[in-house]
Short mmCIF file of C-alpha atoms and ligand atoms in Angstrom, two decimals:
data_model
loop_
_atom_site.label_atom_id
_atom_site.label_comp_id
_atom_site.label_asym_id
_atom_site.label_seq_id
_atom_site.Cartn_x
_atom_site.Cartn_y
_atom_site.Cartn_z
CA UNK A 88 0.10 -0.18 0.10
CA UNK A 89 1.36 3.25 -0.96
CA UNK A 90 0.48 6.56 0.16
CA UNK A 91 -2.22 5.82 2.74
CA UNK A 92 -4.14 7.62 5.57
CA UNK A 93 -3.31 6.02 8.88
CA UNK A 94 -5.27 6.84 11.85
CA UNK A 95 -5.02 5.54 15.64
CA UNK A 96 -7.70 3.70 16.94
CA UNK A 97 -9.48 6.60 18.19
CA UNK A 98 -9.12 8.47 15.23
CA UNK A 99 -7.43 11.81 16.46
CA UNK A 100 -4.19 10.85 15.22
CA UNK A 101 -3.27 10.96 11.31
CA UNK A 102 -0.22 10.11 9.30
CA UNK A 103 0.48 9.60 5.94
CA UNK A 104 3.24 6.66 5.46
CA UNK A 105 4.52 6.42 2.15
CA UNK A 106 4.73 2.80 2.30
CA UNK A 107 2.79 0.69 4.67
CA UNK A 108 3.50 -3.18 4.94
CA UNK A 109 1.55 -5.62 6.67
CA UNK A 110 4.91 -7.90 7.69
CA UNK A 111 4.16 -11.65 7.85
CA UNK A 112 7.50 -12.61 8.84
CA UNK A 113 10.88 -11.55 10.09
CA UNK A 114 12.38 -11.94 6.82
CA UNK A 115 10.22 -9.10 5.39
CA UNK A 116 10.87 -6.91 8.19
CA UNK A 117 14.68 -7.25 7.66
CA UNK A 118 14.24 -6.61 3.99
CA UNK A 119 12.10 -3.42 4.78
CA UNK A 120 14.93 -1.98 7.23
CA UNK A 121 18.12 -2.84 4.65
CA UNK A 122 16.04 -1.02 1.97
CA UNK A 123 15.75 2.55 2.11
CA UNK A 124 15.01 2.75 -1.35
CA UNK A 125 11.93 1.54 -1.55
CA UNK A 126 10.65 1.79 2.23
CA UNK A 127 11.76 5.15 3.17
CA UNK A 128 12.54 6.24 6.64
CA UNK A 129 11.10 6.87 9.26
CA UNK A 130 10.23 3.12 9.73
CA UNK A 131 7.89 2.78 12.81
CA UNK A 132 5.56 -0.41 13.45
CA UNK A 133 2.42 -0.68 15.28
CA UNK A 134 0.49 -3.15 16.80
CA UNK A 135 -3.09 -2.22 17.39
CA UNK A 136 -2.35 1.52 17.17
CA UNK A 137 -4.13 2.37 20.25
CA UNK A 138 -1.84 4.92 21.57
CA UNK A 139 -3.40 8.35 22.21
CA UNK A 140 -0.24 10.32 21.05
CA UNK A 141 1.41 10.03 17.65
CA UNK A 142 4.37 7.76 18.91
CA UNK A 143 3.84 5.30 16.10
CA UNK A 144 3.33 7.83 13.32
CA UNK A 145 5.81 7.22 10.14
CA UNK A 146 4.82 10.49 8.26
CA UNK A 147 6.16 10.16 4.86
CA UNK A 148 7.96 6.74 5.72
CA UNK A 149 7.17 2.89 6.04
CA UNK A 150 4.76 1.88 8.69
CA UNK A 151 4.89 -1.64 9.54
CA UNK A 152 1.77 -3.15 10.82
CA UNK A 153 2.44 -6.45 12.88
CA UNK A 154 -1.23 -7.74 13.22
CA UNK A 155 -0.48 -10.68 11.03
CA UNK A 156 2.39 -11.84 12.89
CA UNK A 157 0.20 -13.19 15.81
CA UNK A 158 1.19 -16.62 16.23
CA UNK A 159 1.75 -18.26 19.80
CA UNK A 160 5.43 -19.66 19.24
CA UNK A 161 6.02 -21.83 22.56
CA UNK A 162 3.88 -22.34 25.57
CA UNK A 163 6.20 -23.82 28.21
CA UNK A 164 5.20 -24.43 32.33
CA UNK A 165 5.91 -20.87 33.03
CA UNK A 166 6.39 -18.90 29.92
CA UNK A 167 4.83 -17.98 26.75
CA UNK A 168 6.81 -16.91 23.72
CA UNK A 169 4.79 -14.77 20.65
CA UNK A 170 4.68 -12.83 17.85
CA UNK A 171 4.69 -9.07 18.21
CA UNK A 172 1.27 -8.93 16.64
CA UNK A 173 -0.53 -10.74 18.77
CA UNK A 174 -2.87 -9.19 21.07
CA UNK A 175 -3.69 -9.63 24.97
CA UNK A 176 -6.95 -10.85 24.62
CA UNK A 177 -6.11 -13.66 22.21
CA UNK A 178 -2.92 -14.92 24.10
CA UNK A 179 -4.97 -14.78 27.61
CA UNK A 180 -7.69 -16.92 26.23
CA UNK A 181 -5.27 -19.41 24.97
CA UNK A 182 -3.48 -19.24 28.40
CA UNK A 183 -6.47 -20.09 30.22
CA UNK A 184 -7.42 -23.50 28.38
CA UNK A 185 -4.34 -24.18 29.80
CA UNK A 186 -4.98 -23.24 33.01
CA UNK A 187 -2.74 -20.15 32.93
CA UNK A 188 -2.66 -16.58 33.32
CA UNK A 189 -0.70 -13.32 32.78
CA UNK A 190 0.81 -11.38 35.93
CA UNK A 191 -0.33 -8.29 34.59
CA UNK A 192 -3.96 -8.35 33.18
CA UNK A 193 -4.63 -4.82 31.78
CA UNK A 194 -8.29 -3.99 30.64
CA UNK A 195 -6.96 -3.30 27.01
CA UNK A 196 -7.70 -6.40 25.24
CA UNK A 197 -5.91 -5.08 22.04
CA UNK A 198 -2.52 -4.37 23.67
CA UNK A 199 0.15 -5.87 21.27
CA UNK A 200 3.05 -7.94 22.10
CA UNK A 201 5.31 -5.76 20.29
CA UNK A 202 4.06 -2.54 22.32
CA UNK A 203 3.72 -4.58 25.27
CA UNK A 204 7.43 -5.64 25.08
CA UNK A 205 9.13 -1.86 24.26
CA UNK A 206 6.13 1.02 25.64
CA UNK A 207 4.23 1.99 28.92
CA UNK A 208 1.49 0.22 30.09
CA UNK A 209 -0.62 0.17 33.43
CA UNK A 210 -2.85 -1.56 35.58
CA UNK A 211 -3.17 -1.44 39.30
CA UNK A 212 -0.33 -3.81 40.93
CA UNK A 213 -1.62 -6.79 42.66
CA UNK A 214 0.02 -6.68 45.76
CA UNK A 215 3.95 -7.21 45.87
CA UNK A 216 3.60 -7.09 42.06
CA UNK A 217 4.64 -4.88 39.17
CA UNK A 218 1.71 -3.03 37.34
CA UNK A 219 3.39 -3.12 33.76
CA UNK A 220 3.30 -5.62 31.53
CA UNK A 221 6.95 -5.24 30.30
CA UNK A 222 8.16 -6.08 33.47
CA UNK A 223 7.25 -9.86 33.04
CA UNK A 224 8.75 -9.95 29.61
CA UNK A 225 11.88 -12.00 29.85
CA UNK A 226 13.09 -12.18 26.53
CA UNK A 227 12.70 -9.92 23.41
CA UNK A 228 13.49 -10.45 19.81
CA UNK A 229 14.28 -7.53 17.47
CA UNK A 230 15.35 -6.28 14.17
CA UNK A 231 17.76 -3.77 14.20
CA UNK A 232 17.74 -0.82 11.71
CA UNK A 233 20.90 -2.47 10.32
CA UNK A 234 18.78 -5.66 9.91
CA UNK A 235 20.82 -7.77 11.97
CA UNK A 236 18.91 -9.50 14.91
CA UNK A 237 19.03 -8.78 18.58
CA UNK A 238 17.95 -11.56 21.00
CA UNK A 239 18.07 -9.78 24.59
CA UNK A 240 16.74 -11.50 27.72
CA UNK A 241 16.87 -10.94 31.65
CA UNK A 242 20.28 -12.60 31.99
CA UNK A 243 21.43 -9.01 30.37
CA UNK A 244 19.34 -6.68 33.06
CA UNK A 245 20.90 -3.34 31.96
CA UNK A 246 20.06 -3.98 28.12
CA UNK A 247 16.50 -5.17 28.92
CA UNK A 248 15.91 -2.49 31.10
CA UNK A 249 16.38 -0.06 27.97
CA UNK A 250 14.67 -2.10 25.35
CA UNK A 251 11.82 -2.53 27.58
CA UNK A 252 10.93 1.34 27.04
CA UNK A 253 12.50 1.88 23.42
CA UNK A 254 9.26 2.56 22.11
CA UNK A 255 10.09 1.03 18.70
CA UNK A 256 13.36 3.28 18.33
CA UNK A 257 16.06 0.90 18.73
CA UNK A 258 14.79 -1.73 16.59
CA UNK A 259 11.23 -3.85 15.59
CA UNK A 260 10.27 -6.22 18.03
CA UNK A 261 9.37 -9.44 16.45
CA UNK A 262 8.66 -11.81 19.26
CA UNK A 263 9.04 -11.79 23.19
CA UNK A 264 8.47 -13.80 26.08
CA UNK A 265 6.41 -13.26 29.22
CA UNK A 266 6.47 -15.07 32.69
CA UNK A 267 3.28 -16.60 32.95
CA UNK A 268 1.40 -18.35 36.13
CA UNK A 269 -1.49 -20.96 37.13
CA UNK A 270 -4.53 -19.03 37.24
CA UNK A 271 -5.46 -18.11 40.72
CA UNK A 272 -8.79 -17.31 42.01
CA UNK A 273 -9.18 -13.34 42.17
CA UNK A 274 -11.25 -11.66 44.63
CA UNK A 275 -12.82 -8.22 44.05
CA UNK A 276 -15.08 -5.46 45.61
CA UNK A 277 -15.95 -1.69 45.46
CA UNK A 278 -16.32 0.84 48.08
CA UNK A 279 -17.32 4.44 47.39
CA UNK A 280 -15.81 7.00 49.41
CA UNK A 281 -16.18 11.08 49.96
CA UNK A 282 -12.72 12.72 48.92
CA UNK A 283 -12.04 13.66 52.44
CA UNK A 284 -12.55 10.29 53.81
CA UNK A 285 -10.52 8.45 50.87
CA UNK A 286 -7.56 10.83 51.71
CA UNK A 287 -8.00 10.19 55.43
CA UNK A 288 -8.11 6.08 54.76
CA UNK A 289 -5.32 6.09 52.17
CA UNK A 290 -2.61 4.67 54.27
CA UNK A 291 -4.88 1.96 55.76
CA UNK A 292 -6.18 1.38 52.04
CA UNK A 293 -2.08 0.88 50.92
CA UNK A 294 -1.47 -1.64 53.40
CA UNK A 295 -5.02 -3.75 53.12
CA UNK A 296 -3.59 -6.40 50.81
CA UNK A 297 -5.21 -5.37 47.82
CA UNK A 298 -4.65 -3.89 44.56
CA UNK A 299 -6.05 -0.23 44.33
CA UNK A 300 -7.54 0.90 41.12
CA UNK A 301 -10.29 3.47 41.28
CA UNK A 302 -12.92 5.64 39.72
CA UNK A 303 -13.05 9.26 40.44
CA UNK A 304 -15.94 11.90 39.97
CA UNK A 305 -14.45 15.43 40.77
CA UNK A 306 -17.18 17.02 40.34
CA UNK A 307 -18.88 15.38 43.10
CA UNK A 308 -15.97 14.66 45.66
CA UNK A 309 -16.35 10.87 44.99
CA UNK A 310 -13.87 8.18 44.75
CA UNK A 311 -14.85 4.29 43.96
CA UNK A 312 -12.12 2.34 44.97
CA UNK A 313 -11.93 -1.44 43.26
CA UNK A 314 -10.11 -3.84 45.67
CA UNK A 315 -8.46 -7.15 44.47
CA UNK A 316 -6.59 -9.60 45.79
CA UNK A 317 -5.57 -13.18 44.72
CA UNK A 318 -7.97 -15.51 46.95
CA UNK A 319 -6.21 -19.01 46.47
CA UNK A 320 -9.03 -20.54 49.27
CA UNK A 321 -12.24 -19.94 47.05
CA UNK A 322 -14.12 -22.54 46.04
CA UNK A 323 -16.36 -23.45 43.70
CA UNK A 324 -16.83 -22.33 40.00
CA UNK A 325 -15.69 -18.94 39.37
CA UNK A 326 -18.40 -16.21 38.80
CA UNK A 327 -18.03 -15.36 34.86
CA UNK A 328 -20.08 -12.72 34.82
CA UNK A 329 -18.64 -10.13 37.32
CA UNK A 330 -15.94 -8.67 34.87
CA UNK A 331 -18.01 -8.89 31.65
CA UNK A 332 -20.78 -6.74 33.48
CA UNK A 333 -17.98 -4.18 34.66
CA UNK A 334 -16.54 -4.67 30.95
CA UNK A 335 -19.78 -3.91 28.88
CA UNK A 336 -20.62 -0.66 31.62
CA UNK A 337 -17.23 0.83 31.02
CA UNK A 338 -15.97 0.22 27.64
CA UNK A 339 -19.63 -0.13 25.65
CA UNK A 340 -22.57 1.52 27.66
CA UNK A 341 -20.56 4.63 29.43
CA UNK A 342 -18.85 6.16 26.35
CA UNK A 343 -21.81 5.26 24.00
CA UNK A 344 -24.27 6.93 26.57
CA UNK A 345 -21.86 9.97 27.34
CA UNK A 346 -21.05 10.85 23.45
CA UNK A 347 -25.00 10.65 22.91
CA UNK A 348 -25.70 12.84 25.95
CA UNK A 349 -23.04 15.11 24.60
CA UNK A 350 -24.51 15.47 21.32
CA UNK A 351 -28.18 15.84 22.19
CA UNK A 352 -28.26 18.15 25.10
CA UNK A 353 -27.05 21.77 24.50
CA UNK A 354 -27.37 22.98 28.11
CA UNK A 355 -24.49 21.80 29.99
CA UNK A 356 -26.00 21.80 33.48
CA UNK A 357 -28.43 19.38 32.05
CA UNK A 358 -25.92 17.54 30.26
CA UNK A 359 -23.68 16.75 33.03
CA UNK A 360 -26.69 15.88 35.62
CA UNK A 361 -27.12 13.38 33.08
CA UNK A 362 -24.00 12.03 32.99
CA UNK A 363 -23.49 12.47 37.00
CA UNK A 364 -26.70 10.20 37.32
CA UNK A 365 -25.22 7.58 34.92
CA UNK A 366 -22.16 7.69 37.18
CA UNK A 367 -24.48 7.29 40.08
CA UNK A 368 -25.62 3.96 38.32
CA UNK A 369 -22.47 2.97 37.93
CA UNK A 370 -21.06 3.08 41.26
CA UNK A 371 -24.23 1.40 42.44
CA UNK A 372 -23.20 -1.63 40.12
CA UNK A 373 -19.90 -1.67 41.17
CA UNK A 374 -20.32 -1.63 44.57
CA UNK A 375 -23.43 -4.03 44.39
CA UNK A 376 -22.78 -6.36 41.27
CA UNK A 377 -19.05 -6.26 40.41
CA UNK A 378 -18.35 -8.28 43.67
CA UNK A 379 -16.92 -11.73 44.20
CA UNK A 380 -14.66 -13.81 45.88
CA UNK A 381 -14.07 -16.11 42.98
CA UNK A 382 -13.41 -14.55 39.51
CA UNK A 383 -10.43 -15.16 36.94
CA UNK A 384 -8.06 -12.31 36.11
CA UNK A 385 -7.86 -13.11 32.59
CA UNK A 386 -11.88 -11.91 32.34
CA UNK A 387 -10.78 -8.61 32.98
CA UNK A 388 -9.34 -8.13 29.44
CA UNK A 389 -11.72 -6.25 27.54
CA UNK A 390 -12.11 -7.22 23.74
CA UNK A 391 -12.37 -3.83 21.55
CA UNK A 392 -13.50 -3.75 18.05
CA UNK A 393 -10.30 -3.69 15.53
CA UNK A 394 -11.90 -0.40 14.30
CA UNK A 395 -13.51 1.78 16.60
CA UNK A 396 -17.13 2.14 17.05
CA UNK A 397 -19.30 5.01 18.46
CA UNK A 398 -18.24 3.72 22.17
CA UNK A 399 -14.91 4.53 21.21
CA UNK A 400 -13.09 6.81 23.97
CA UNK A 401 -9.95 8.36 24.92
CA UNK A 402 -7.86 9.36 27.61
CA UNK A 403 -4.46 10.42 28.99
CA UNK A 404 -2.49 9.62 32.48
CA UNK A 405 0.19 11.35 34.72
CA UNK A 406 1.28 9.31 37.62
CA UNK A 407 2.69 10.93 40.76
CA UNK A 408 4.66 9.65 43.79
CA UNK A 409 2.17 7.94 46.49
CA UNK A 410 3.17 10.27 49.18
CA UNK A 411 2.34 13.39 47.01
CA UNK A 412 -1.38 11.97 46.48
CA UNK A 413 -3.12 13.08 49.56
CA UNK A 414 -2.00 16.58 48.73
CA UNK A 415 -2.25 16.59 44.97
CA UNK A 416 -5.78 14.61 44.70
CA UNK A 417 -7.78 17.30 46.52
CA UNK A 418 -5.71 20.27 44.16
CA UNK A 419 -6.25 18.40 41.00
CA UNK A 420 -10.15 18.24 41.92
CA UNK A 421 -10.06 21.86 42.59
CA UNK A 422 -8.05 22.26 38.99
CA UNK A 423 -10.83 20.41 37.40
CA UNK A 424 -13.80 22.66 39.02
CA UNK A 425 -12.46 25.74 38.27
CA UNK A 426 -11.28 24.84 34.72
CA UNK A 427 -15.12 23.90 34.23
CA UNK A 428 -16.18 27.42 35.81
CA UNK A 429 -13.64 29.42 33.84
CA UNK A 430 -14.03 27.53 30.74
CA UNK A 431 -17.26 25.64 30.31
CA UNK A 432 -15.47 22.50 29.50
CA UNK A 433 -15.41 19.36 31.33
CA UNK A 434 -14.48 15.84 30.26
CA UNK A 435 -17.70 14.09 29.63
CA UNK A 436 -16.36 10.87 31.08
CA UNK A 437 -15.11 10.04 34.57
CA UNK A 438 -11.34 9.77 36.03
CA UNK A 439 -9.91 6.52 36.76
CA UNK A 440 -6.55 6.33 38.55
CA UNK A 441 -4.26 3.42 39.45
CA UNK A 442 -1.48 2.30 42.30
CA UNK A 443 1.34 0.90 40.62
CA UNK A 444 4.44 -0.43 42.57
CA UNK A 445 7.83 0.82 42.44
CA UNK A 446 9.49 -0.63 39.32
CA UNK A 447 12.91 -0.59 37.77
CA UNK A 448 12.33 -3.25 35.03
CA UNK A 449 12.13 -0.50 32.38
CA UNK A 450 14.56 2.40 31.90
CA UNK A 451 11.60 4.87 31.59
CA UNK A 452 9.27 3.33 34.21
CA UNK A 453 7.00 6.15 35.56
CA UNK A 454 7.51 4.13 38.83
CA UNK A 455 11.30 4.05 39.06
CA UNK A 456 11.36 6.22 42.12
CA UNK A 457 8.61 4.81 44.35
CA UNK A 458 5.15 3.95 44.30
CA UNK A 459 2.85 6.04 42.15
CA UNK A 460 -0.90 6.89 42.01
CA UNK A 461 -2.44 7.96 38.57
CA UNK A 462 -4.91 10.87 37.73
CA UNK A 463 -6.15 9.76 34.35
CA UNK A 464 -9.35 11.76 32.54
CA UNK A 465 -11.48 9.82 30.24
CA UNK A 466 -13.41 11.44 27.32
CA UNK A 467 -15.34 10.75 24.25
CA UNK A 468 -13.45 13.19 22.68
CA UNK A 469 -15.87 16.39 23.45
CA UNK A 470 -15.17 19.74 22.28
CA UNK A 471 -12.70 21.55 24.49
CA UNK A 472 -10.92 18.18 24.99
CA UNK A 473 -7.72 19.34 23.24
CA UNK A 474 -7.51 22.40 24.59
CA UNK A 475 -8.13 20.84 28.23
CA UNK A 476 -4.95 18.61 27.52
CA UNK A 477 -2.44 21.27 27.78
CA UNK A 478 -3.78 22.80 30.81
CA UNK A 479 -3.86 19.58 32.76
CA UNK A 480 -0.30 18.47 31.19
CA UNK A 481 1.07 21.46 32.74
CA UNK A 482 -0.90 21.00 36.00
CA UNK A 483 0.44 17.60 36.37
CA UNK A 484 4.09 18.53 35.41
CA UNK A 485 3.88 21.39 38.03
CA UNK A 486 2.86 19.25 40.49
CA UNK A 487 5.49 16.54 40.36
CA UNK A 488 3.74 13.99 37.59
CA UNK A 489 5.56 11.52 35.31
CA UNK A 490 3.54 11.33 31.62
CA UNK A 491 4.16 8.25 29.51
CA UNK A 492 5.15 8.50 25.77
CA UNK A 493 2.62 6.28 24.34
CA UNK A 494 -0.34 7.40 26.89
CA UNK A 495 0.00 11.18 27.79
CA UNK A 496 -1.02 13.17 24.67
CA UNK A 497 0.51 16.47 23.94
CA UNK A 498 2.92 16.21 26.49
CA UNK A 499 6.21 18.58 25.68
CA UNK A 500 9.92 17.91 26.09
CA UNK A 501 10.38 20.13 28.63
CA UNK A 502 7.83 18.13 30.81
CA UNK A 503 9.42 14.81 30.13
CA UNK A 504 12.59 16.12 30.72
CA UNK A 505 11.42 17.25 33.98
CA UNK A 506 10.00 14.03 34.68
CA UNK A 507 12.28 11.59 33.39
CA UNK A 508 15.62 13.66 33.99
CA UNK A 509 18.93 12.00 33.91
CA UNK A 510 16.99 9.01 32.58
CA UNK A 511 15.62 10.34 29.39
CA UNK A 512 19.00 11.40 28.33
CA UNK A 513 20.53 7.79 28.62
CA UNK A 514 17.25 6.67 26.23
CA UNK A 515 18.82 9.39 24.05
CA UNK A 516 22.19 8.35 24.26
CA UNK A 517 21.22 4.30 23.75
CA UNK A 518 18.73 5.45 20.87
CA UNK A 519 21.84 6.92 18.85
CA UNK A 520 24.05 4.21 19.77
CA UNK A 521 21.47 1.38 18.15
CA UNK A 522 20.02 3.97 15.14
CA UNK A 523 23.20 6.44 14.36
CA UNK A 524 21.52 7.10 11.10
CA UNK A 525 18.04 7.82 12.60
CA UNK A 526 16.49 5.20 10.56
CA UNK A 527 13.17 4.74 13.17
CA UNK A 528 13.18 8.35 14.32
CA UNK A 529 9.87 9.80 13.78
CA UNK A 530 8.79 13.76 14.42
CA UNK A 531 7.27 12.77 17.42
CA UNK A 532 10.35 11.23 19.28
CA UNK A 533 12.66 13.83 17.17
CA UNK A 534 10.74 16.62 19.06
CA UNK A 535 10.80 15.35 22.42
CA UNK A 536 14.28 14.06 22.39
CA UNK A 537 15.67 17.41 20.64
CA UNK A 538 17.39 15.62 17.68
C1 FAD B 179 -9.65 2.69 24.98
C2 FAD B 179 -8.09 2.37 25.38
C3 FAD B 179 -8.26 1.71 26.90
C4 FAD B 179 -6.98 1.73 26.74
N1 FAD B 179 -6.45 0.73 28.17
C5 FAD B 179 -5.29 0.80 28.46
C6 FAD B 179 -5.20 0.03 29.97
O1 FAD B 179 -6.03 -0.80 30.08
N2 FAD B 179 -3.83 -0.33 30.08
C7 FAD B 179 -2.61 0.52 29.45
O2 FAD B 179 -1.45 0.17 29.89
N3 FAD B 179 -2.95 0.80 27.87
C8 FAD B 179 -4.09 1.27 28.06
N4 FAD B 179 -4.21 2.17 26.63
C9 FAD B 179 -3.06 2.72 25.85
C10 FAD B 179 -2.59 1.49 25.11
O3 FAD B 179 -2.55 0.39 25.68
C11 FAD B 179 -1.54 1.70 24.87
O4 FAD B 179 -1.24 2.70 24.23
C12 FAD B 179 -0.46 0.66 24.36
O5 FAD B 179 0.69 1.19 23.51
C13 FAD B 179 -1.35 0.19 23.00
O6 FAD B 179 -0.90 -1.26 22.43
P1 FAD B 179 -0.80 -1.15 21.05
O7 FAD B 179 -0.51 -2.56 20.51
O8 FAD B 179 -2.10 -0.43 20.36
O9 FAD B 179 0.30 -0.08 20.68
P2 FAD B 179 0.63 0.57 19.48
O10 FAD B 179 -0.03 2.36 19.71
O11 FAD B 179 0.56 0.00 17.92
O12 FAD B 179 2.32 1.07 19.79
C14 FAD B 179 2.91 1.63 20.86
C15 FAD B 179 4.54 1.97 20.47
O13 FAD B 179 4.81 0.80 20.26
C16 FAD B 179 5.64 0.63 19.07
N5 FAD B 179 5.41 -0.58 18.61
C17 FAD B 179 4.14 -1.33 18.50
N6 FAD B 179 4.77 -2.97 18.07
C18 FAD B 179 5.99 -2.45 17.84
C19 FAD B 179 7.03 -3.43 17.34
N7 FAD B 179 6.30 -4.83 17.08
N8 FAD B 179 8.43 -3.19 17.39
C20 FAD B 179 8.78 -1.92 17.98
N9 FAD B 179 7.77 -0.70 18.48
C21 FAD B 179 6.44 -1.50 18.22
C22 FAD B 179 4.91 2.01 18.49
O14 FAD B 179 5.80 2.34 17.08
C23 FAD B 179 4.35 2.96 19.43
O15 FAD B 179 5.53 4.06 19.61
C24 FAD B 179 -5.88 2.17 26.16
C25 FAD B 179 -5.94 3.09 25.00
C26 FAD B 179 -7.23 3.03 24.74
C27 FAD B 179 -7.76 3.90 23.29
#
């Protein structure tokens, strides 16, 4: 395919690669990288193209779509090796047939292996565990810009640490190996707190032995916390309806309803009363129906349509050191209310947040310095969203937040440099070593790196 327009999954990031290839083999990727005359630079790979910033765009260059390379290559007793275009939900279902599961079960089922191996991800850390998928990836196969292959494993901890956050700027990932575990029953429950009560109880919640994910309603000062822990003593068959109910409300009904209300009700006071009413129903369902002593972690993973439909949504994310969170969160809620008061804009879905434990498995890990808690606005992209994002980014940067190159749209170079400091410089240096001729460098990373 030549001269095609490509958009990300949500549809708000567009680019025009001169060549688009649906790679079917490692040899094909090698051929592309070795032949700049027919496959112009920048060469970028994408999995499901769900990223909200333009980290995967190949304007004027070559885009490699990985989704045809989706085979499970080897399923061992505690590892699975998969081609880079396979997506989380397909692998998880195959693992389940063998009584196995991932360590980190993100809500996004479209997460490709290639992206998980070299880009940022998040899910609330289970007690004592990492919350980033790549931290459980123990071996990565890449085609380097020269066309040579590199096989890096956790026997080379410094190298794999860099590769795990290389964002396709060191090489194209063609396969990866995940550490996996036998399925464990998992308990889940929800409880809603007033903001002040949540902050007062936070120290207890952090040591409760549960993972903490939460839905936030800043205009009502409410937070609904999702508590999960593995519950090996659970008996009987797992509840299979619990996560599908969450998934339907979260990824289907919620965004569809919010987009319709946005389009149909012009009076903002009425519109957001209706949305807040939906959120009240949502909290009721979470508290009363999404609870069980025995669920399967794999059921949390959502199957998103390959092409976004009317229930599509987008979001952003900044992570804050957890010790700052009790002071940051009330200020953030006040910022949201003031922004709405001053500009007439608020995002038309809720907020979410995750507690993710300290993790140095990847160089650009947003929880490198310690445990973090995130503030993630979710929206159907209502008018005002793209003006709101820079204000949100600056606020979060000013208050000690850390952005992700693939999940924080419109974050600036200054904000990334402030958050990642020396590690961003080390990344820049490593990238230059891997790709001295900038074969894989797109404008997005060129700007952020100041190259
Ligand atoms: C509706 C929605 C829900 C989401 N939910 C979650 C969630 O629960 N948890 C979470 O962590 N994230 C979530 N995200 C964000 C998303 O998971 C991440 O942005 C992730 O990177 C997407 O995976 P992907 O395969 O679509 O990556 P892509 O967007 O295709 O790629 C991400 C980056 O990796 C590079 N890349 C991809 N494949 C390769 C490869 N084979 N070799 C080299 N480089 C490669 C790309 O160039 C790009 O820079 C969500 C996004 C949306 C839109």
